[in-house]
Amino acid sequence: GAVVSQHPSWVICKSGTSVKIECRSLDFQATTMFWYRQFPKQSLMLMATSNEGSKATYEQGVEKDKFLINHASLTLSTLTVTSAHPEDSSFYICSAVNSGGNYEQYFGPGTRLTVT
Amino acid sequence: EDKVVQSPLSLVVHEGDTVTLNCSYEVTNFRSLLWYKQEKKAPTFLFMLTSSGIEKKSGRLSSILDKKELFSILNITATQTGDSAIYLCAVEETSGSRLTFGEGTQLTVNP
């Protein structure tokens, strides 16, 4: 079946540093990937739509200069949290749309970010 | 603005009980409604519903969509402790596969 990986699965960083999270579709091509954030006891909130070869589309209230998204290939999107602060601590989940097949969306396992 | 509302937000039952989870939505360009189960990590896919009145079934779980009344239900029969999880409903738009999630229902099944 379709597999999406994320790396790292968890990361702890100091306030003010930047963290990069990778999302890969392992056995299919994905021209579109999505980045979600989930705070404890809350649902998934869409942050941005990542489009291969073009700029990401950010949801209202999400700072594009703080959450940098790069989708340089059909199988990889990266999310960089710049100048992280404790309030950025969250569970970040990506999903990838199988653009070469059934256009179904598959989720990665998530990345737990803790900013100290 | 697209909106997905789930109820109840939390539910505690005993093993063997049957539960019904609700999801109502308001979406401009509806393509499909999806149900996910989330335990400790990312959501795992349960069902995708696109047509009204056609029940989808997988073991003890089943789901149905009513596009006229804009809601869906997820039924779990003979619940087990392993069914304890957050159940998420999401609606997909026709353009770009964008998903809007509901708040989720936290289901706890006690032995």
PDB file of C-alpha atoms in Angstrom:
ATOM      1  CA  GLY A   1       0.000   0.000   0.000  1.00  0.00           C
ATOM      2  CA  ALA A   2       0.942   3.659  -0.263  1.00  0.00           C
ATOM      3  CA  VAL A   3       3.423   4.757   2.393  1.00  0.00           C
ATOM      4  CA  VAL A   4       4.332   8.224   3.591  1.00  0.00           C
ATOM      5  CA  SER A   5       7.263   8.724   5.922  1.00  0.00           C
ATOM      6  CA  GLN A   6       8.232  11.645   8.102  1.00  0.00           C
ATOM      7  CA  HIS A   7      11.585  12.439   9.578  1.00  0.00           C
ATOM      8  CA  PRO A   8      12.332  12.952  12.349  1.00  0.00           C
ATOM      9  CA  SER A   9       9.571  11.264  14.323  1.00  0.00           C
ATOM     10  CA  TRP A  10      10.331  13.475  17.279  1.00  0.00           C
ATOM     11  CA  VAL A  11      12.649  16.404  17.921  1.00  0.00           C
ATOM     12  CA  ILE A  12      13.544  18.636  20.849  1.00  0.00           C
ATOM     13  CA  CYS A  13      15.112  21.983  20.090  1.00  0.00           C
ATOM     14  CA  LYS A  14      15.996  25.168  21.895  1.00  0.00           C
ATOM     15  CA  SER A  15      14.013  28.343  21.517  1.00  0.00           C
ATOM     16  CA  GLY A  16      15.286  30.458  18.629  1.00  0.00           C
ATOM     17  CA  THR A  17      16.624  27.594  16.539  1.00  0.00           C
ATOM     18  CA  SER A  18      15.159  26.232  13.313  1.00  0.00           C
ATOM     19  CA  VAL A  19      13.895  22.723  12.712  1.00  0.00           C
ATOM     20  CA  LYS A  20      13.339  20.965   9.405  1.00  0.00           C
ATOM     21  CA  ILE A  21      10.780  18.177   9.027  1.00  0.00           C
ATOM     22  CA  GLU A  22      10.729  15.964   5.938  1.00  0.00           C
ATOM     23  CA  CYS A  23       7.720  14.271   4.389  1.00  0.00           C
ATOM     24  CA  ARG A  24       8.301  11.612   1.748  1.00  0.00           C
ATOM     25  CA  SER A  25       5.959   9.542  -0.376  1.00  0.00           C
ATOM     26  CA  LEU A  26       7.827   6.267  -0.654  1.00  0.00           C
ATOM     27  CA  ASP A  27       6.052   4.444  -3.451  1.00  0.00           C
ATOM     28  CA  PHE A  28       4.021   7.028  -5.319  1.00  0.00           C
ATOM     29  CA  GLN A  29       4.314  10.515  -6.746  1.00  0.00           C
ATOM     30  CA  ALA A  30       2.663  13.400  -4.981  1.00  0.00           C
ATOM     31  CA  THR A  31       2.350  16.768  -6.657  1.00  0.00           C
ATOM     32  CA  THR A  32       0.354  17.910  -3.628  1.00  0.00           C
ATOM     33  CA  MET A  33       1.201  17.425   0.015  1.00  0.00           C
ATOM     34  CA  PHE A  34      -0.454  18.961   3.043  1.00  0.00           C
ATOM     35  CA  TRP A  35       0.973  20.018   6.379  1.00  0.00           C
ATOM     36  CA  TYR A  36      -1.179  19.833   9.503  1.00  0.00           C
ATOM     37  CA  ARG A  37      -0.585  20.769  13.102  1.00  0.00           C
ATOM     38  CA  GLN A  38      -2.299  19.121  16.039  1.00  0.00           C
ATOM     39  CA  PHE A  39      -2.216  20.457  19.587  1.00  0.00           C
ATOM     40  CA  PRO A  40      -3.072  18.163  22.515  1.00  0.00           C
ATOM     41  CA  LYS A  41      -6.724  17.167  22.647  1.00  0.00           C
ATOM     42  CA  GLN A  42      -7.464  19.078  19.461  1.00  0.00           C
ATOM     43  CA  SER A  43      -8.129  18.058  15.898  1.00  0.00           C
ATOM     44  CA  LEU A  44      -5.844  18.417  12.906  1.00  0.00           C
ATOM     45  CA  MET A  45      -5.539  21.931  11.621  1.00  0.00           C
ATOM     46  CA  LEU A  46      -4.406  22.464   8.046  1.00  0.00           C
ATOM     47  CA  MET A  47      -1.419  24.796   7.907  1.00  0.00           C
ATOM     48  CA  ALA A  48      -0.564  24.824   4.219  1.00  0.00           C
ATOM     49  CA  THR A  49      -0.818  23.096   0.878  1.00  0.00           C
ATOM     50  CA  SER A  50       2.519  22.201  -0.639  1.00  0.00           C
ATOM     51  CA  ASN A  51       2.628  22.086  -4.436  1.00  0.00           C
ATOM     52  CA  GLU A  52       5.537  20.556  -6.311  1.00  0.00           C
ATOM     53  CA  GLY A  53       7.456  23.183  -8.239  1.00  0.00           C
ATOM     54  CA  SER A  54       5.482  26.164  -6.974  1.00  0.00           C
ATOM     55  CA  LYS A  55       4.875  28.171  -3.836  1.00  0.00           C
ATOM     56  CA  ALA A  56       2.930  26.733  -0.977  1.00  0.00           C
ATOM     57  CA  THR A  57      -0.531  28.012  -0.158  1.00  0.00           C
ATOM     58  CA  TYR A  58      -0.901  28.945   3.498  1.00  0.00           C
ATOM     59  CA  GLU A  59      -4.078  28.923   5.536  1.00  0.00           C
ATOM     60  CA  GLN A  60      -5.264  32.084   7.171  1.00  0.00           C
ATOM     61  CA  GLY A  61      -3.304  32.882  10.300  1.00  0.00           C
ATOM     62  CA  VAL A  62      -0.274  30.747   9.417  1.00  0.00           C
ATOM     63  CA  GLU A  63       2.902  32.795   8.957  1.00  0.00           C
ATOM     64  CA  LYS A  64       4.620  31.814   5.730  1.00  0.00           C
ATOM     65  CA  ASP A  65       7.944  33.336   6.842  1.00  0.00           C
ATOM     66  CA  LYS A  66       7.912  31.256   9.996  1.00  0.00           C
ATOM     67  CA  PHE A  67       6.835  27.965   8.453  1.00  0.00           C
ATOM     68  CA  LEU A  68       8.871  27.562   5.293  1.00  0.00           C
ATOM     69  CA  ILE A  69       7.677  24.882   2.910  1.00  0.00           C
ATOM     70  CA  ASN A  70       9.672  23.478   0.025  1.00  0.00           C
ATOM     71  CA  HIS A  71       8.334  20.841  -2.364  1.00  0.00           C
ATOM     72  CA  ALA A  72      11.277  20.352  -4.674  1.00  0.00           C
ATOM     73  CA  SER A  73      10.457  16.901  -5.991  1.00  0.00           C
ATOM     74  CA  LEU A  74       7.448  14.683  -6.583  1.00  0.00           C
ATOM     75  CA  THR A  75       8.216  12.658  -3.468  1.00  0.00           C
ATOM     76  CA  LEU A  76       9.523  15.145  -0.928  1.00  0.00           C
ATOM     77  CA  SER A  77       8.169  18.164   0.906  1.00  0.00           C
ATOM     78  CA  THR A  78       9.923  19.855   3.812  1.00  0.00           C
ATOM     79  CA  LEU A  79       8.575  22.090   6.542  1.00  0.00           C
ATOM     80  CA  THR A  80      11.060  24.308   8.352  1.00  0.00           C
ATOM     81  CA  VAL A  81       9.960  25.914  11.589  1.00  0.00           C
ATOM     82  CA  THR A  82      12.176  28.985  11.839  1.00  0.00           C
ATOM     83  CA  SER A  83      13.092  30.664  15.119  1.00  0.00           C
ATOM     84  CA  ALA A  84      11.022  28.155  17.026  1.00  0.00           C
ATOM     85  CA  HIS A  85       9.322  29.126  20.269  1.00  0.00           C
ATOM     86  CA  PRO A  86       7.691  26.971  22.949  1.00  0.00           C
ATOM     87  CA  GLU A  87       4.242  27.736  21.527  1.00  0.00           C
ATOM     88  CA  ASP A  88       5.319  26.003  18.311  1.00  0.00           C
ATOM     89  CA  SER A  89       5.546  22.736  20.225  1.00  0.00           C
ATOM     90  CA  SER A  90       3.023  20.469  18.579  1.00  0.00           C
ATOM     91  CA  PHE A  91       2.452  17.334  16.538  1.00  0.00           C
ATOM     92  CA  TYR A  92       3.105  18.045  12.858  1.00  0.00           C
ATOM     93  CA  ILE A  93       1.549  15.667  10.346  1.00  0.00           C
ATOM     94  CA  CYS A  94       1.929  15.629   6.594  1.00  0.00           C
ATOM     95  CA  SER A  95      -0.205  13.937   3.988  1.00  0.00           C
ATOM     96  CA  ALA A  96       0.465  13.219   0.347  1.00  0.00           C
ATOM     97  CA  VAL A  97      -1.966  12.894  -2.532  1.00  0.00           C
ATOM     98  CA  ASN A  98      -1.280  10.050  -4.936  1.00  0.00           C
ATOM     99  CA  SER A  99      -1.269  12.098  -8.127  1.00  0.00           C
ATOM    100  CA  GLY A 100      -0.024   9.208 -10.215  1.00  0.00           C
ATOM    101  CA  GLY A 101      -2.848   6.909  -9.229  1.00  0.00           C
ATOM    102  CA  ASN A 102      -6.083   7.185  -7.321  1.00  0.00           C
ATOM    103  CA  TYR A 103      -5.660  10.715  -5.907  1.00  0.00           C
ATOM    104  CA  GLU A 104      -6.233   9.339  -2.424  1.00  0.00           C
ATOM    105  CA  GLN A 105      -4.538  11.069   0.461  1.00  0.00           C
ATOM    106  CA  TYR A 106      -2.143   9.219   2.753  1.00  0.00           C
ATOM    107  CA  PHE A 107      -0.882  10.452   6.097  1.00  0.00           C
ATOM    108  CA  GLY A 108       2.615  10.321   7.458  1.00  0.00           C
ATOM    109  CA  PRO A 109       3.210   9.092  11.017  1.00  0.00           C
ATOM    110  CA  GLY A 110       3.736  12.607  12.366  1.00  0.00           C
ATOM    111  CA  THR A 111       6.584  14.511  14.012  1.00  0.00           C
ATOM    112  CA  ARG A 112       6.444  15.538  17.663  1.00  0.00           C
ATOM    113  CA  LEU A 113       8.219  18.888  18.099  1.00  0.00           C
ATOM    114  CA  THR A 114       9.107  20.156  21.551  1.00  0.00           C
ATOM    115  CA  VAL A 115      10.697  23.576  21.873  1.00  0.00           C
ATOM    116  CA  THR A 116      12.375  24.285  25.193  1.00  0.00           C
TER     117      THR A 116
ATOM    118  CA  GLU B   1     -16.084  29.036   5.538  1.00  0.00           C
ATOM    119  CA  ASP B   2     -16.069  25.240   5.469  1.00  0.00           C
ATOM    120  CA  LYS B   3     -17.209  23.620   8.680  1.00  0.00           C
ATOM    121  CA  VAL B   4     -17.267  20.079  10.049  1.00  0.00           C
ATOM    122  CA  VAL B   5     -18.954  19.375  13.396  1.00  0.00           C
ATOM    123  CA  GLN B   6     -18.705  16.088  15.230  1.00  0.00           C
ATOM    124  CA  SER B   7     -20.766  14.851  18.143  1.00  0.00           C
ATOM    125  CA  PRO B   8     -20.446  13.783  20.797  1.00  0.00           C
ATOM    126  CA  LEU B   9     -17.002  15.143  21.598  1.00  0.00           C
ATOM    127  CA  SER B  10     -16.416  12.320  24.009  1.00  0.00           C
ATOM    128  CA  LEU B  11     -18.083   9.044  24.800  1.00  0.00           C
ATOM    129  CA  VAL B  12     -17.440   6.360  27.415  1.00  0.00           C
ATOM    130  CA  VAL B  13     -18.990   2.938  26.939  1.00  0.00           C
ATOM    131  CA  HIS B  14     -18.548  -0.657  28.097  1.00  0.00           C
ATOM    132  CA  GLU B  15     -17.226  -3.459  25.962  1.00  0.00           C
ATOM    133  CA  GLY B  16     -19.968  -4.940  23.847  1.00  0.00           C
ATOM    134  CA  ASP B  17     -21.930  -1.710  23.518  1.00  0.00           C
ATOM    135  CA  THR B  18     -22.835  -0.240  20.134  1.00  0.00           C
ATOM    136  CA  VAL B  19     -21.916   3.381  19.441  1.00  0.00           C
ATOM    137  CA  THR B  20     -22.934   5.897  16.817  1.00  0.00           C
ATOM    138  CA  LEU B  21     -20.727   8.848  16.035  1.00  0.00           C
ATOM    139  CA  ASN B  22     -22.080  11.834  14.138  1.00  0.00           C
ATOM    140  CA  CYS B  23     -20.581  14.231  11.644  1.00  0.00           C
ATOM    141  CA  SER B  24     -22.321  17.169   9.995  1.00  0.00           C
ATOM    142  CA  TYR B  25     -20.720  19.474   7.461  1.00  0.00           C
ATOM    143  CA  GLU B  26     -20.996  22.640   5.437  1.00  0.00           C
ATOM    144  CA  VAL B  27     -18.620  22.652   2.496  1.00  0.00           C
ATOM    145  CA  THR B  28     -18.757  24.663  -0.689  1.00  0.00           C
ATOM    146  CA  ASN B  29     -17.394  22.100  -3.130  1.00  0.00           C
ATOM    147  CA  PHE B  30     -17.959  18.667  -1.654  1.00  0.00           C
ATOM    148  CA  ARG B  31     -16.070  15.721  -3.068  1.00  0.00           C
ATOM    149  CA  SER B  32     -16.056  13.124  -0.297  1.00  0.00           C
ATOM    150  CA  LEU B  33     -16.337  12.555   3.448  1.00  0.00           C
ATOM    151  CA  LEU B  34     -13.712  10.509   5.223  1.00  0.00           C
ATOM    152  CA  TRP B  35     -13.523   8.834   8.612  1.00  0.00           C
ATOM    153  CA  TYR B  36     -10.219   8.250  10.399  1.00  0.00           C
ATOM    154  CA  LYS B  37      -9.181   6.578  13.632  1.00  0.00           C
ATOM    155  CA  GLN B  38      -6.377   8.215  15.583  1.00  0.00           C
ATOM    156  CA  GLU B  39      -4.598   6.544  18.442  1.00  0.00           C
ATOM    157  CA  LYS B  40      -1.199   7.798  19.469  1.00  0.00           C
ATOM    158  CA  LYS B  41       0.132   8.766  16.087  1.00  0.00           C
ATOM    159  CA  ALA B  42      -1.264  10.004  12.785  1.00  0.00           C
ATOM    160  CA  PRO B  43      -4.793   9.155  11.649  1.00  0.00           C
ATOM    161  CA  THR B  44      -5.468   5.839   9.981  1.00  0.00           C
ATOM    162  CA  PHE B  45      -8.025   5.686   7.207  1.00  0.00           C
ATOM    163  CA  LEU B  46     -11.368   3.976   7.821  1.00  0.00           C
ATOM    164  CA  PHE B  47     -13.852   4.968   5.129  1.00  0.00           C
ATOM    165  CA  MET B  48     -14.349   7.287   2.200  1.00  0.00           C
ATOM    166  CA  LEU B  49     -17.951   8.144   1.333  1.00  0.00           C
ATOM    167  CA  THR B  50     -19.009   9.901  -1.829  1.00  0.00           C
ATOM    168  CA  SER B  51     -22.577   8.764  -2.489  1.00  0.00           C
ATOM    169  CA  SER B  52     -25.675   9.089  -0.335  1.00  0.00           C
ATOM    170  CA  GLY B  53     -27.335   6.069   1.176  1.00  0.00           C
ATOM    171  CA  ILE B  54     -24.667   3.507   0.393  1.00  0.00           C
ATOM    172  CA  GLU B  55     -23.360   1.886   3.553  1.00  0.00           C
ATOM    173  CA  LYS B  56     -19.681   1.066   3.755  1.00  0.00           C
ATOM    174  CA  LYS B  57     -18.755  -1.745   6.089  1.00  0.00           C
ATOM    175  CA  SER B  58     -15.544  -3.108   7.518  1.00  0.00           C
ATOM    176  CA  GLY B  59     -15.923  -5.715  10.223  1.00  0.00           C
ATOM    177  CA  ARG B  60     -17.734  -4.148  13.165  1.00  0.00           C
ATOM    178  CA  LEU B  61     -17.522  -0.665  11.684  1.00  0.00           C
ATOM    179  CA  SER B  62     -19.942   0.813   9.194  1.00  0.00           C
ATOM    180  CA  SER B  63     -20.674   4.263   7.873  1.00  0.00           C
ATOM    181  CA  ILE B  64     -23.222   6.022   5.719  1.00  0.00           C
ATOM    182  CA  LEU B  65     -23.547   9.447   4.142  1.00  0.00           C
ATOM    183  CA  ASP B  66     -26.604  11.653   3.634  1.00  0.00           C
ATOM    184  CA  LYS B  67     -25.723  14.377   1.136  1.00  0.00           C
ATOM    185  CA  LYS B  68     -29.151  15.967   1.336  1.00  0.00           C
ATOM    186  CA  GLU B  69     -28.998  16.502   5.082  1.00  0.00           C
ATOM    187  CA  LEU B  70     -25.201  16.962   5.027  1.00  0.00           C
ATOM    188  CA  PHE B  71     -24.202  14.424   7.633  1.00  0.00           C
ATOM    189  CA  SER B  72     -22.631  11.054   8.136  1.00  0.00           C
ATOM    190  CA  ILE B  73     -22.628   8.496  10.916  1.00  0.00           C
ATOM    191  CA  LEU B  74     -20.040   5.963  11.957  1.00  0.00           C
ATOM    192  CA  ASN B  75     -21.341   2.890  13.783  1.00  0.00           C
ATOM    193  CA  ILE B  76     -19.245   0.530  15.837  1.00  0.00           C
ATOM    194  CA  THR B  77     -20.966  -2.615  17.075  1.00  0.00           C
ATOM    195  CA  ALA B  78     -19.778  -4.933  19.861  1.00  0.00           C
ATOM    196  CA  THR B  79     -17.125  -2.439  20.909  1.00  0.00           C
ATOM    197  CA  GLN B  80     -13.788  -3.627  22.245  1.00  0.00           C
ATOM    198  CA  THR B  81     -11.171  -1.851  24.343  1.00  0.00           C
ATOM    199  CA  GLY B  82      -9.024  -1.627  21.221  1.00  0.00           C
ATOM    200  CA  ASP B  83     -11.628   0.650  19.682  1.00  0.00           C
ATOM    201  CA  SER B  84     -10.670   3.353  22.178  1.00  0.00           C
ATOM    202  CA  ALA B  85      -9.343   6.233  20.082  1.00  0.00           C
ATOM    203  CA  ILE B  86     -10.225   9.589  18.614  1.00  0.00           C
ATOM    204  CA  TYR B  87     -12.458   9.257  15.565  1.00  0.00           C
ATOM    205  CA  LEU B  88     -12.045  12.053  13.075  1.00  0.00           C
ATOM    206  CA  CYS B  89     -14.401  13.069  10.319  1.00  0.00           C
ATOM    207  CA  ALA B  90     -13.037  15.107   7.406  1.00  0.00           C
ATOM    208  CA  VAL B  91     -14.585  16.547   4.291  1.00  0.00           C
ATOM    209  CA  GLU B  92     -12.648  16.769   1.049  1.00  0.00           C
ATOM    210  CA  GLU B  93     -13.210  19.534  -1.464  1.00  0.00           C
ATOM    211  CA  THR B  94     -13.345  18.951  -5.196  1.00  0.00           C
ATOM    212  CA  SER B  95     -10.455  21.244  -5.874  1.00  0.00           C
ATOM    213  CA  GLY B  96      -7.046  20.235  -4.624  1.00  0.00           C
ATOM    214  CA  SER B  97      -8.008  17.452  -2.190  1.00  0.00           C
ATOM    215  CA  ARG B  98      -8.061  19.895   0.720  1.00  0.00           C
ATOM    216  CA  LEU B  99      -9.426  18.304   3.907  1.00  0.00           C
ATOM    217  CA  THR B 100     -11.349  20.072   6.652  1.00  0.00           C
ATOM    218  CA  PHE B 101     -11.405  18.106   9.884  1.00  0.00           C
ATOM    219  CA  GLY B 102     -13.969  18.043  12.645  1.00  0.00           C
ATOM    220  CA  GLU B 103     -12.944  18.234  16.292  1.00  0.00           C
ATOM    221  CA  GLY B 104     -13.091  14.493  16.693  1.00  0.00           C
ATOM    222  CA  THR B 105     -14.905  12.180  19.072  1.00  0.00           C
ATOM    223  CA  GLN B 106     -12.852  10.687  21.892  1.00  0.00           C
ATOM    224  CA  LEU B 107     -14.201   7.173  22.401  1.00  0.00           C
ATOM    225  CA  THR B 108     -13.255   5.224  25.508  1.00  0.00           C
ATOM    226  CA  VAL B 109     -14.310   1.588  25.768  1.00  0.00           C
ATOM    227  CA  ASN B 110     -14.005   0.178  29.263  1.00  0.00           C
ATOM    228  CA  PRO B 111     -13.679  -3.547  29.932  1.00  0.00           C
TER     229      PRO B 111
END
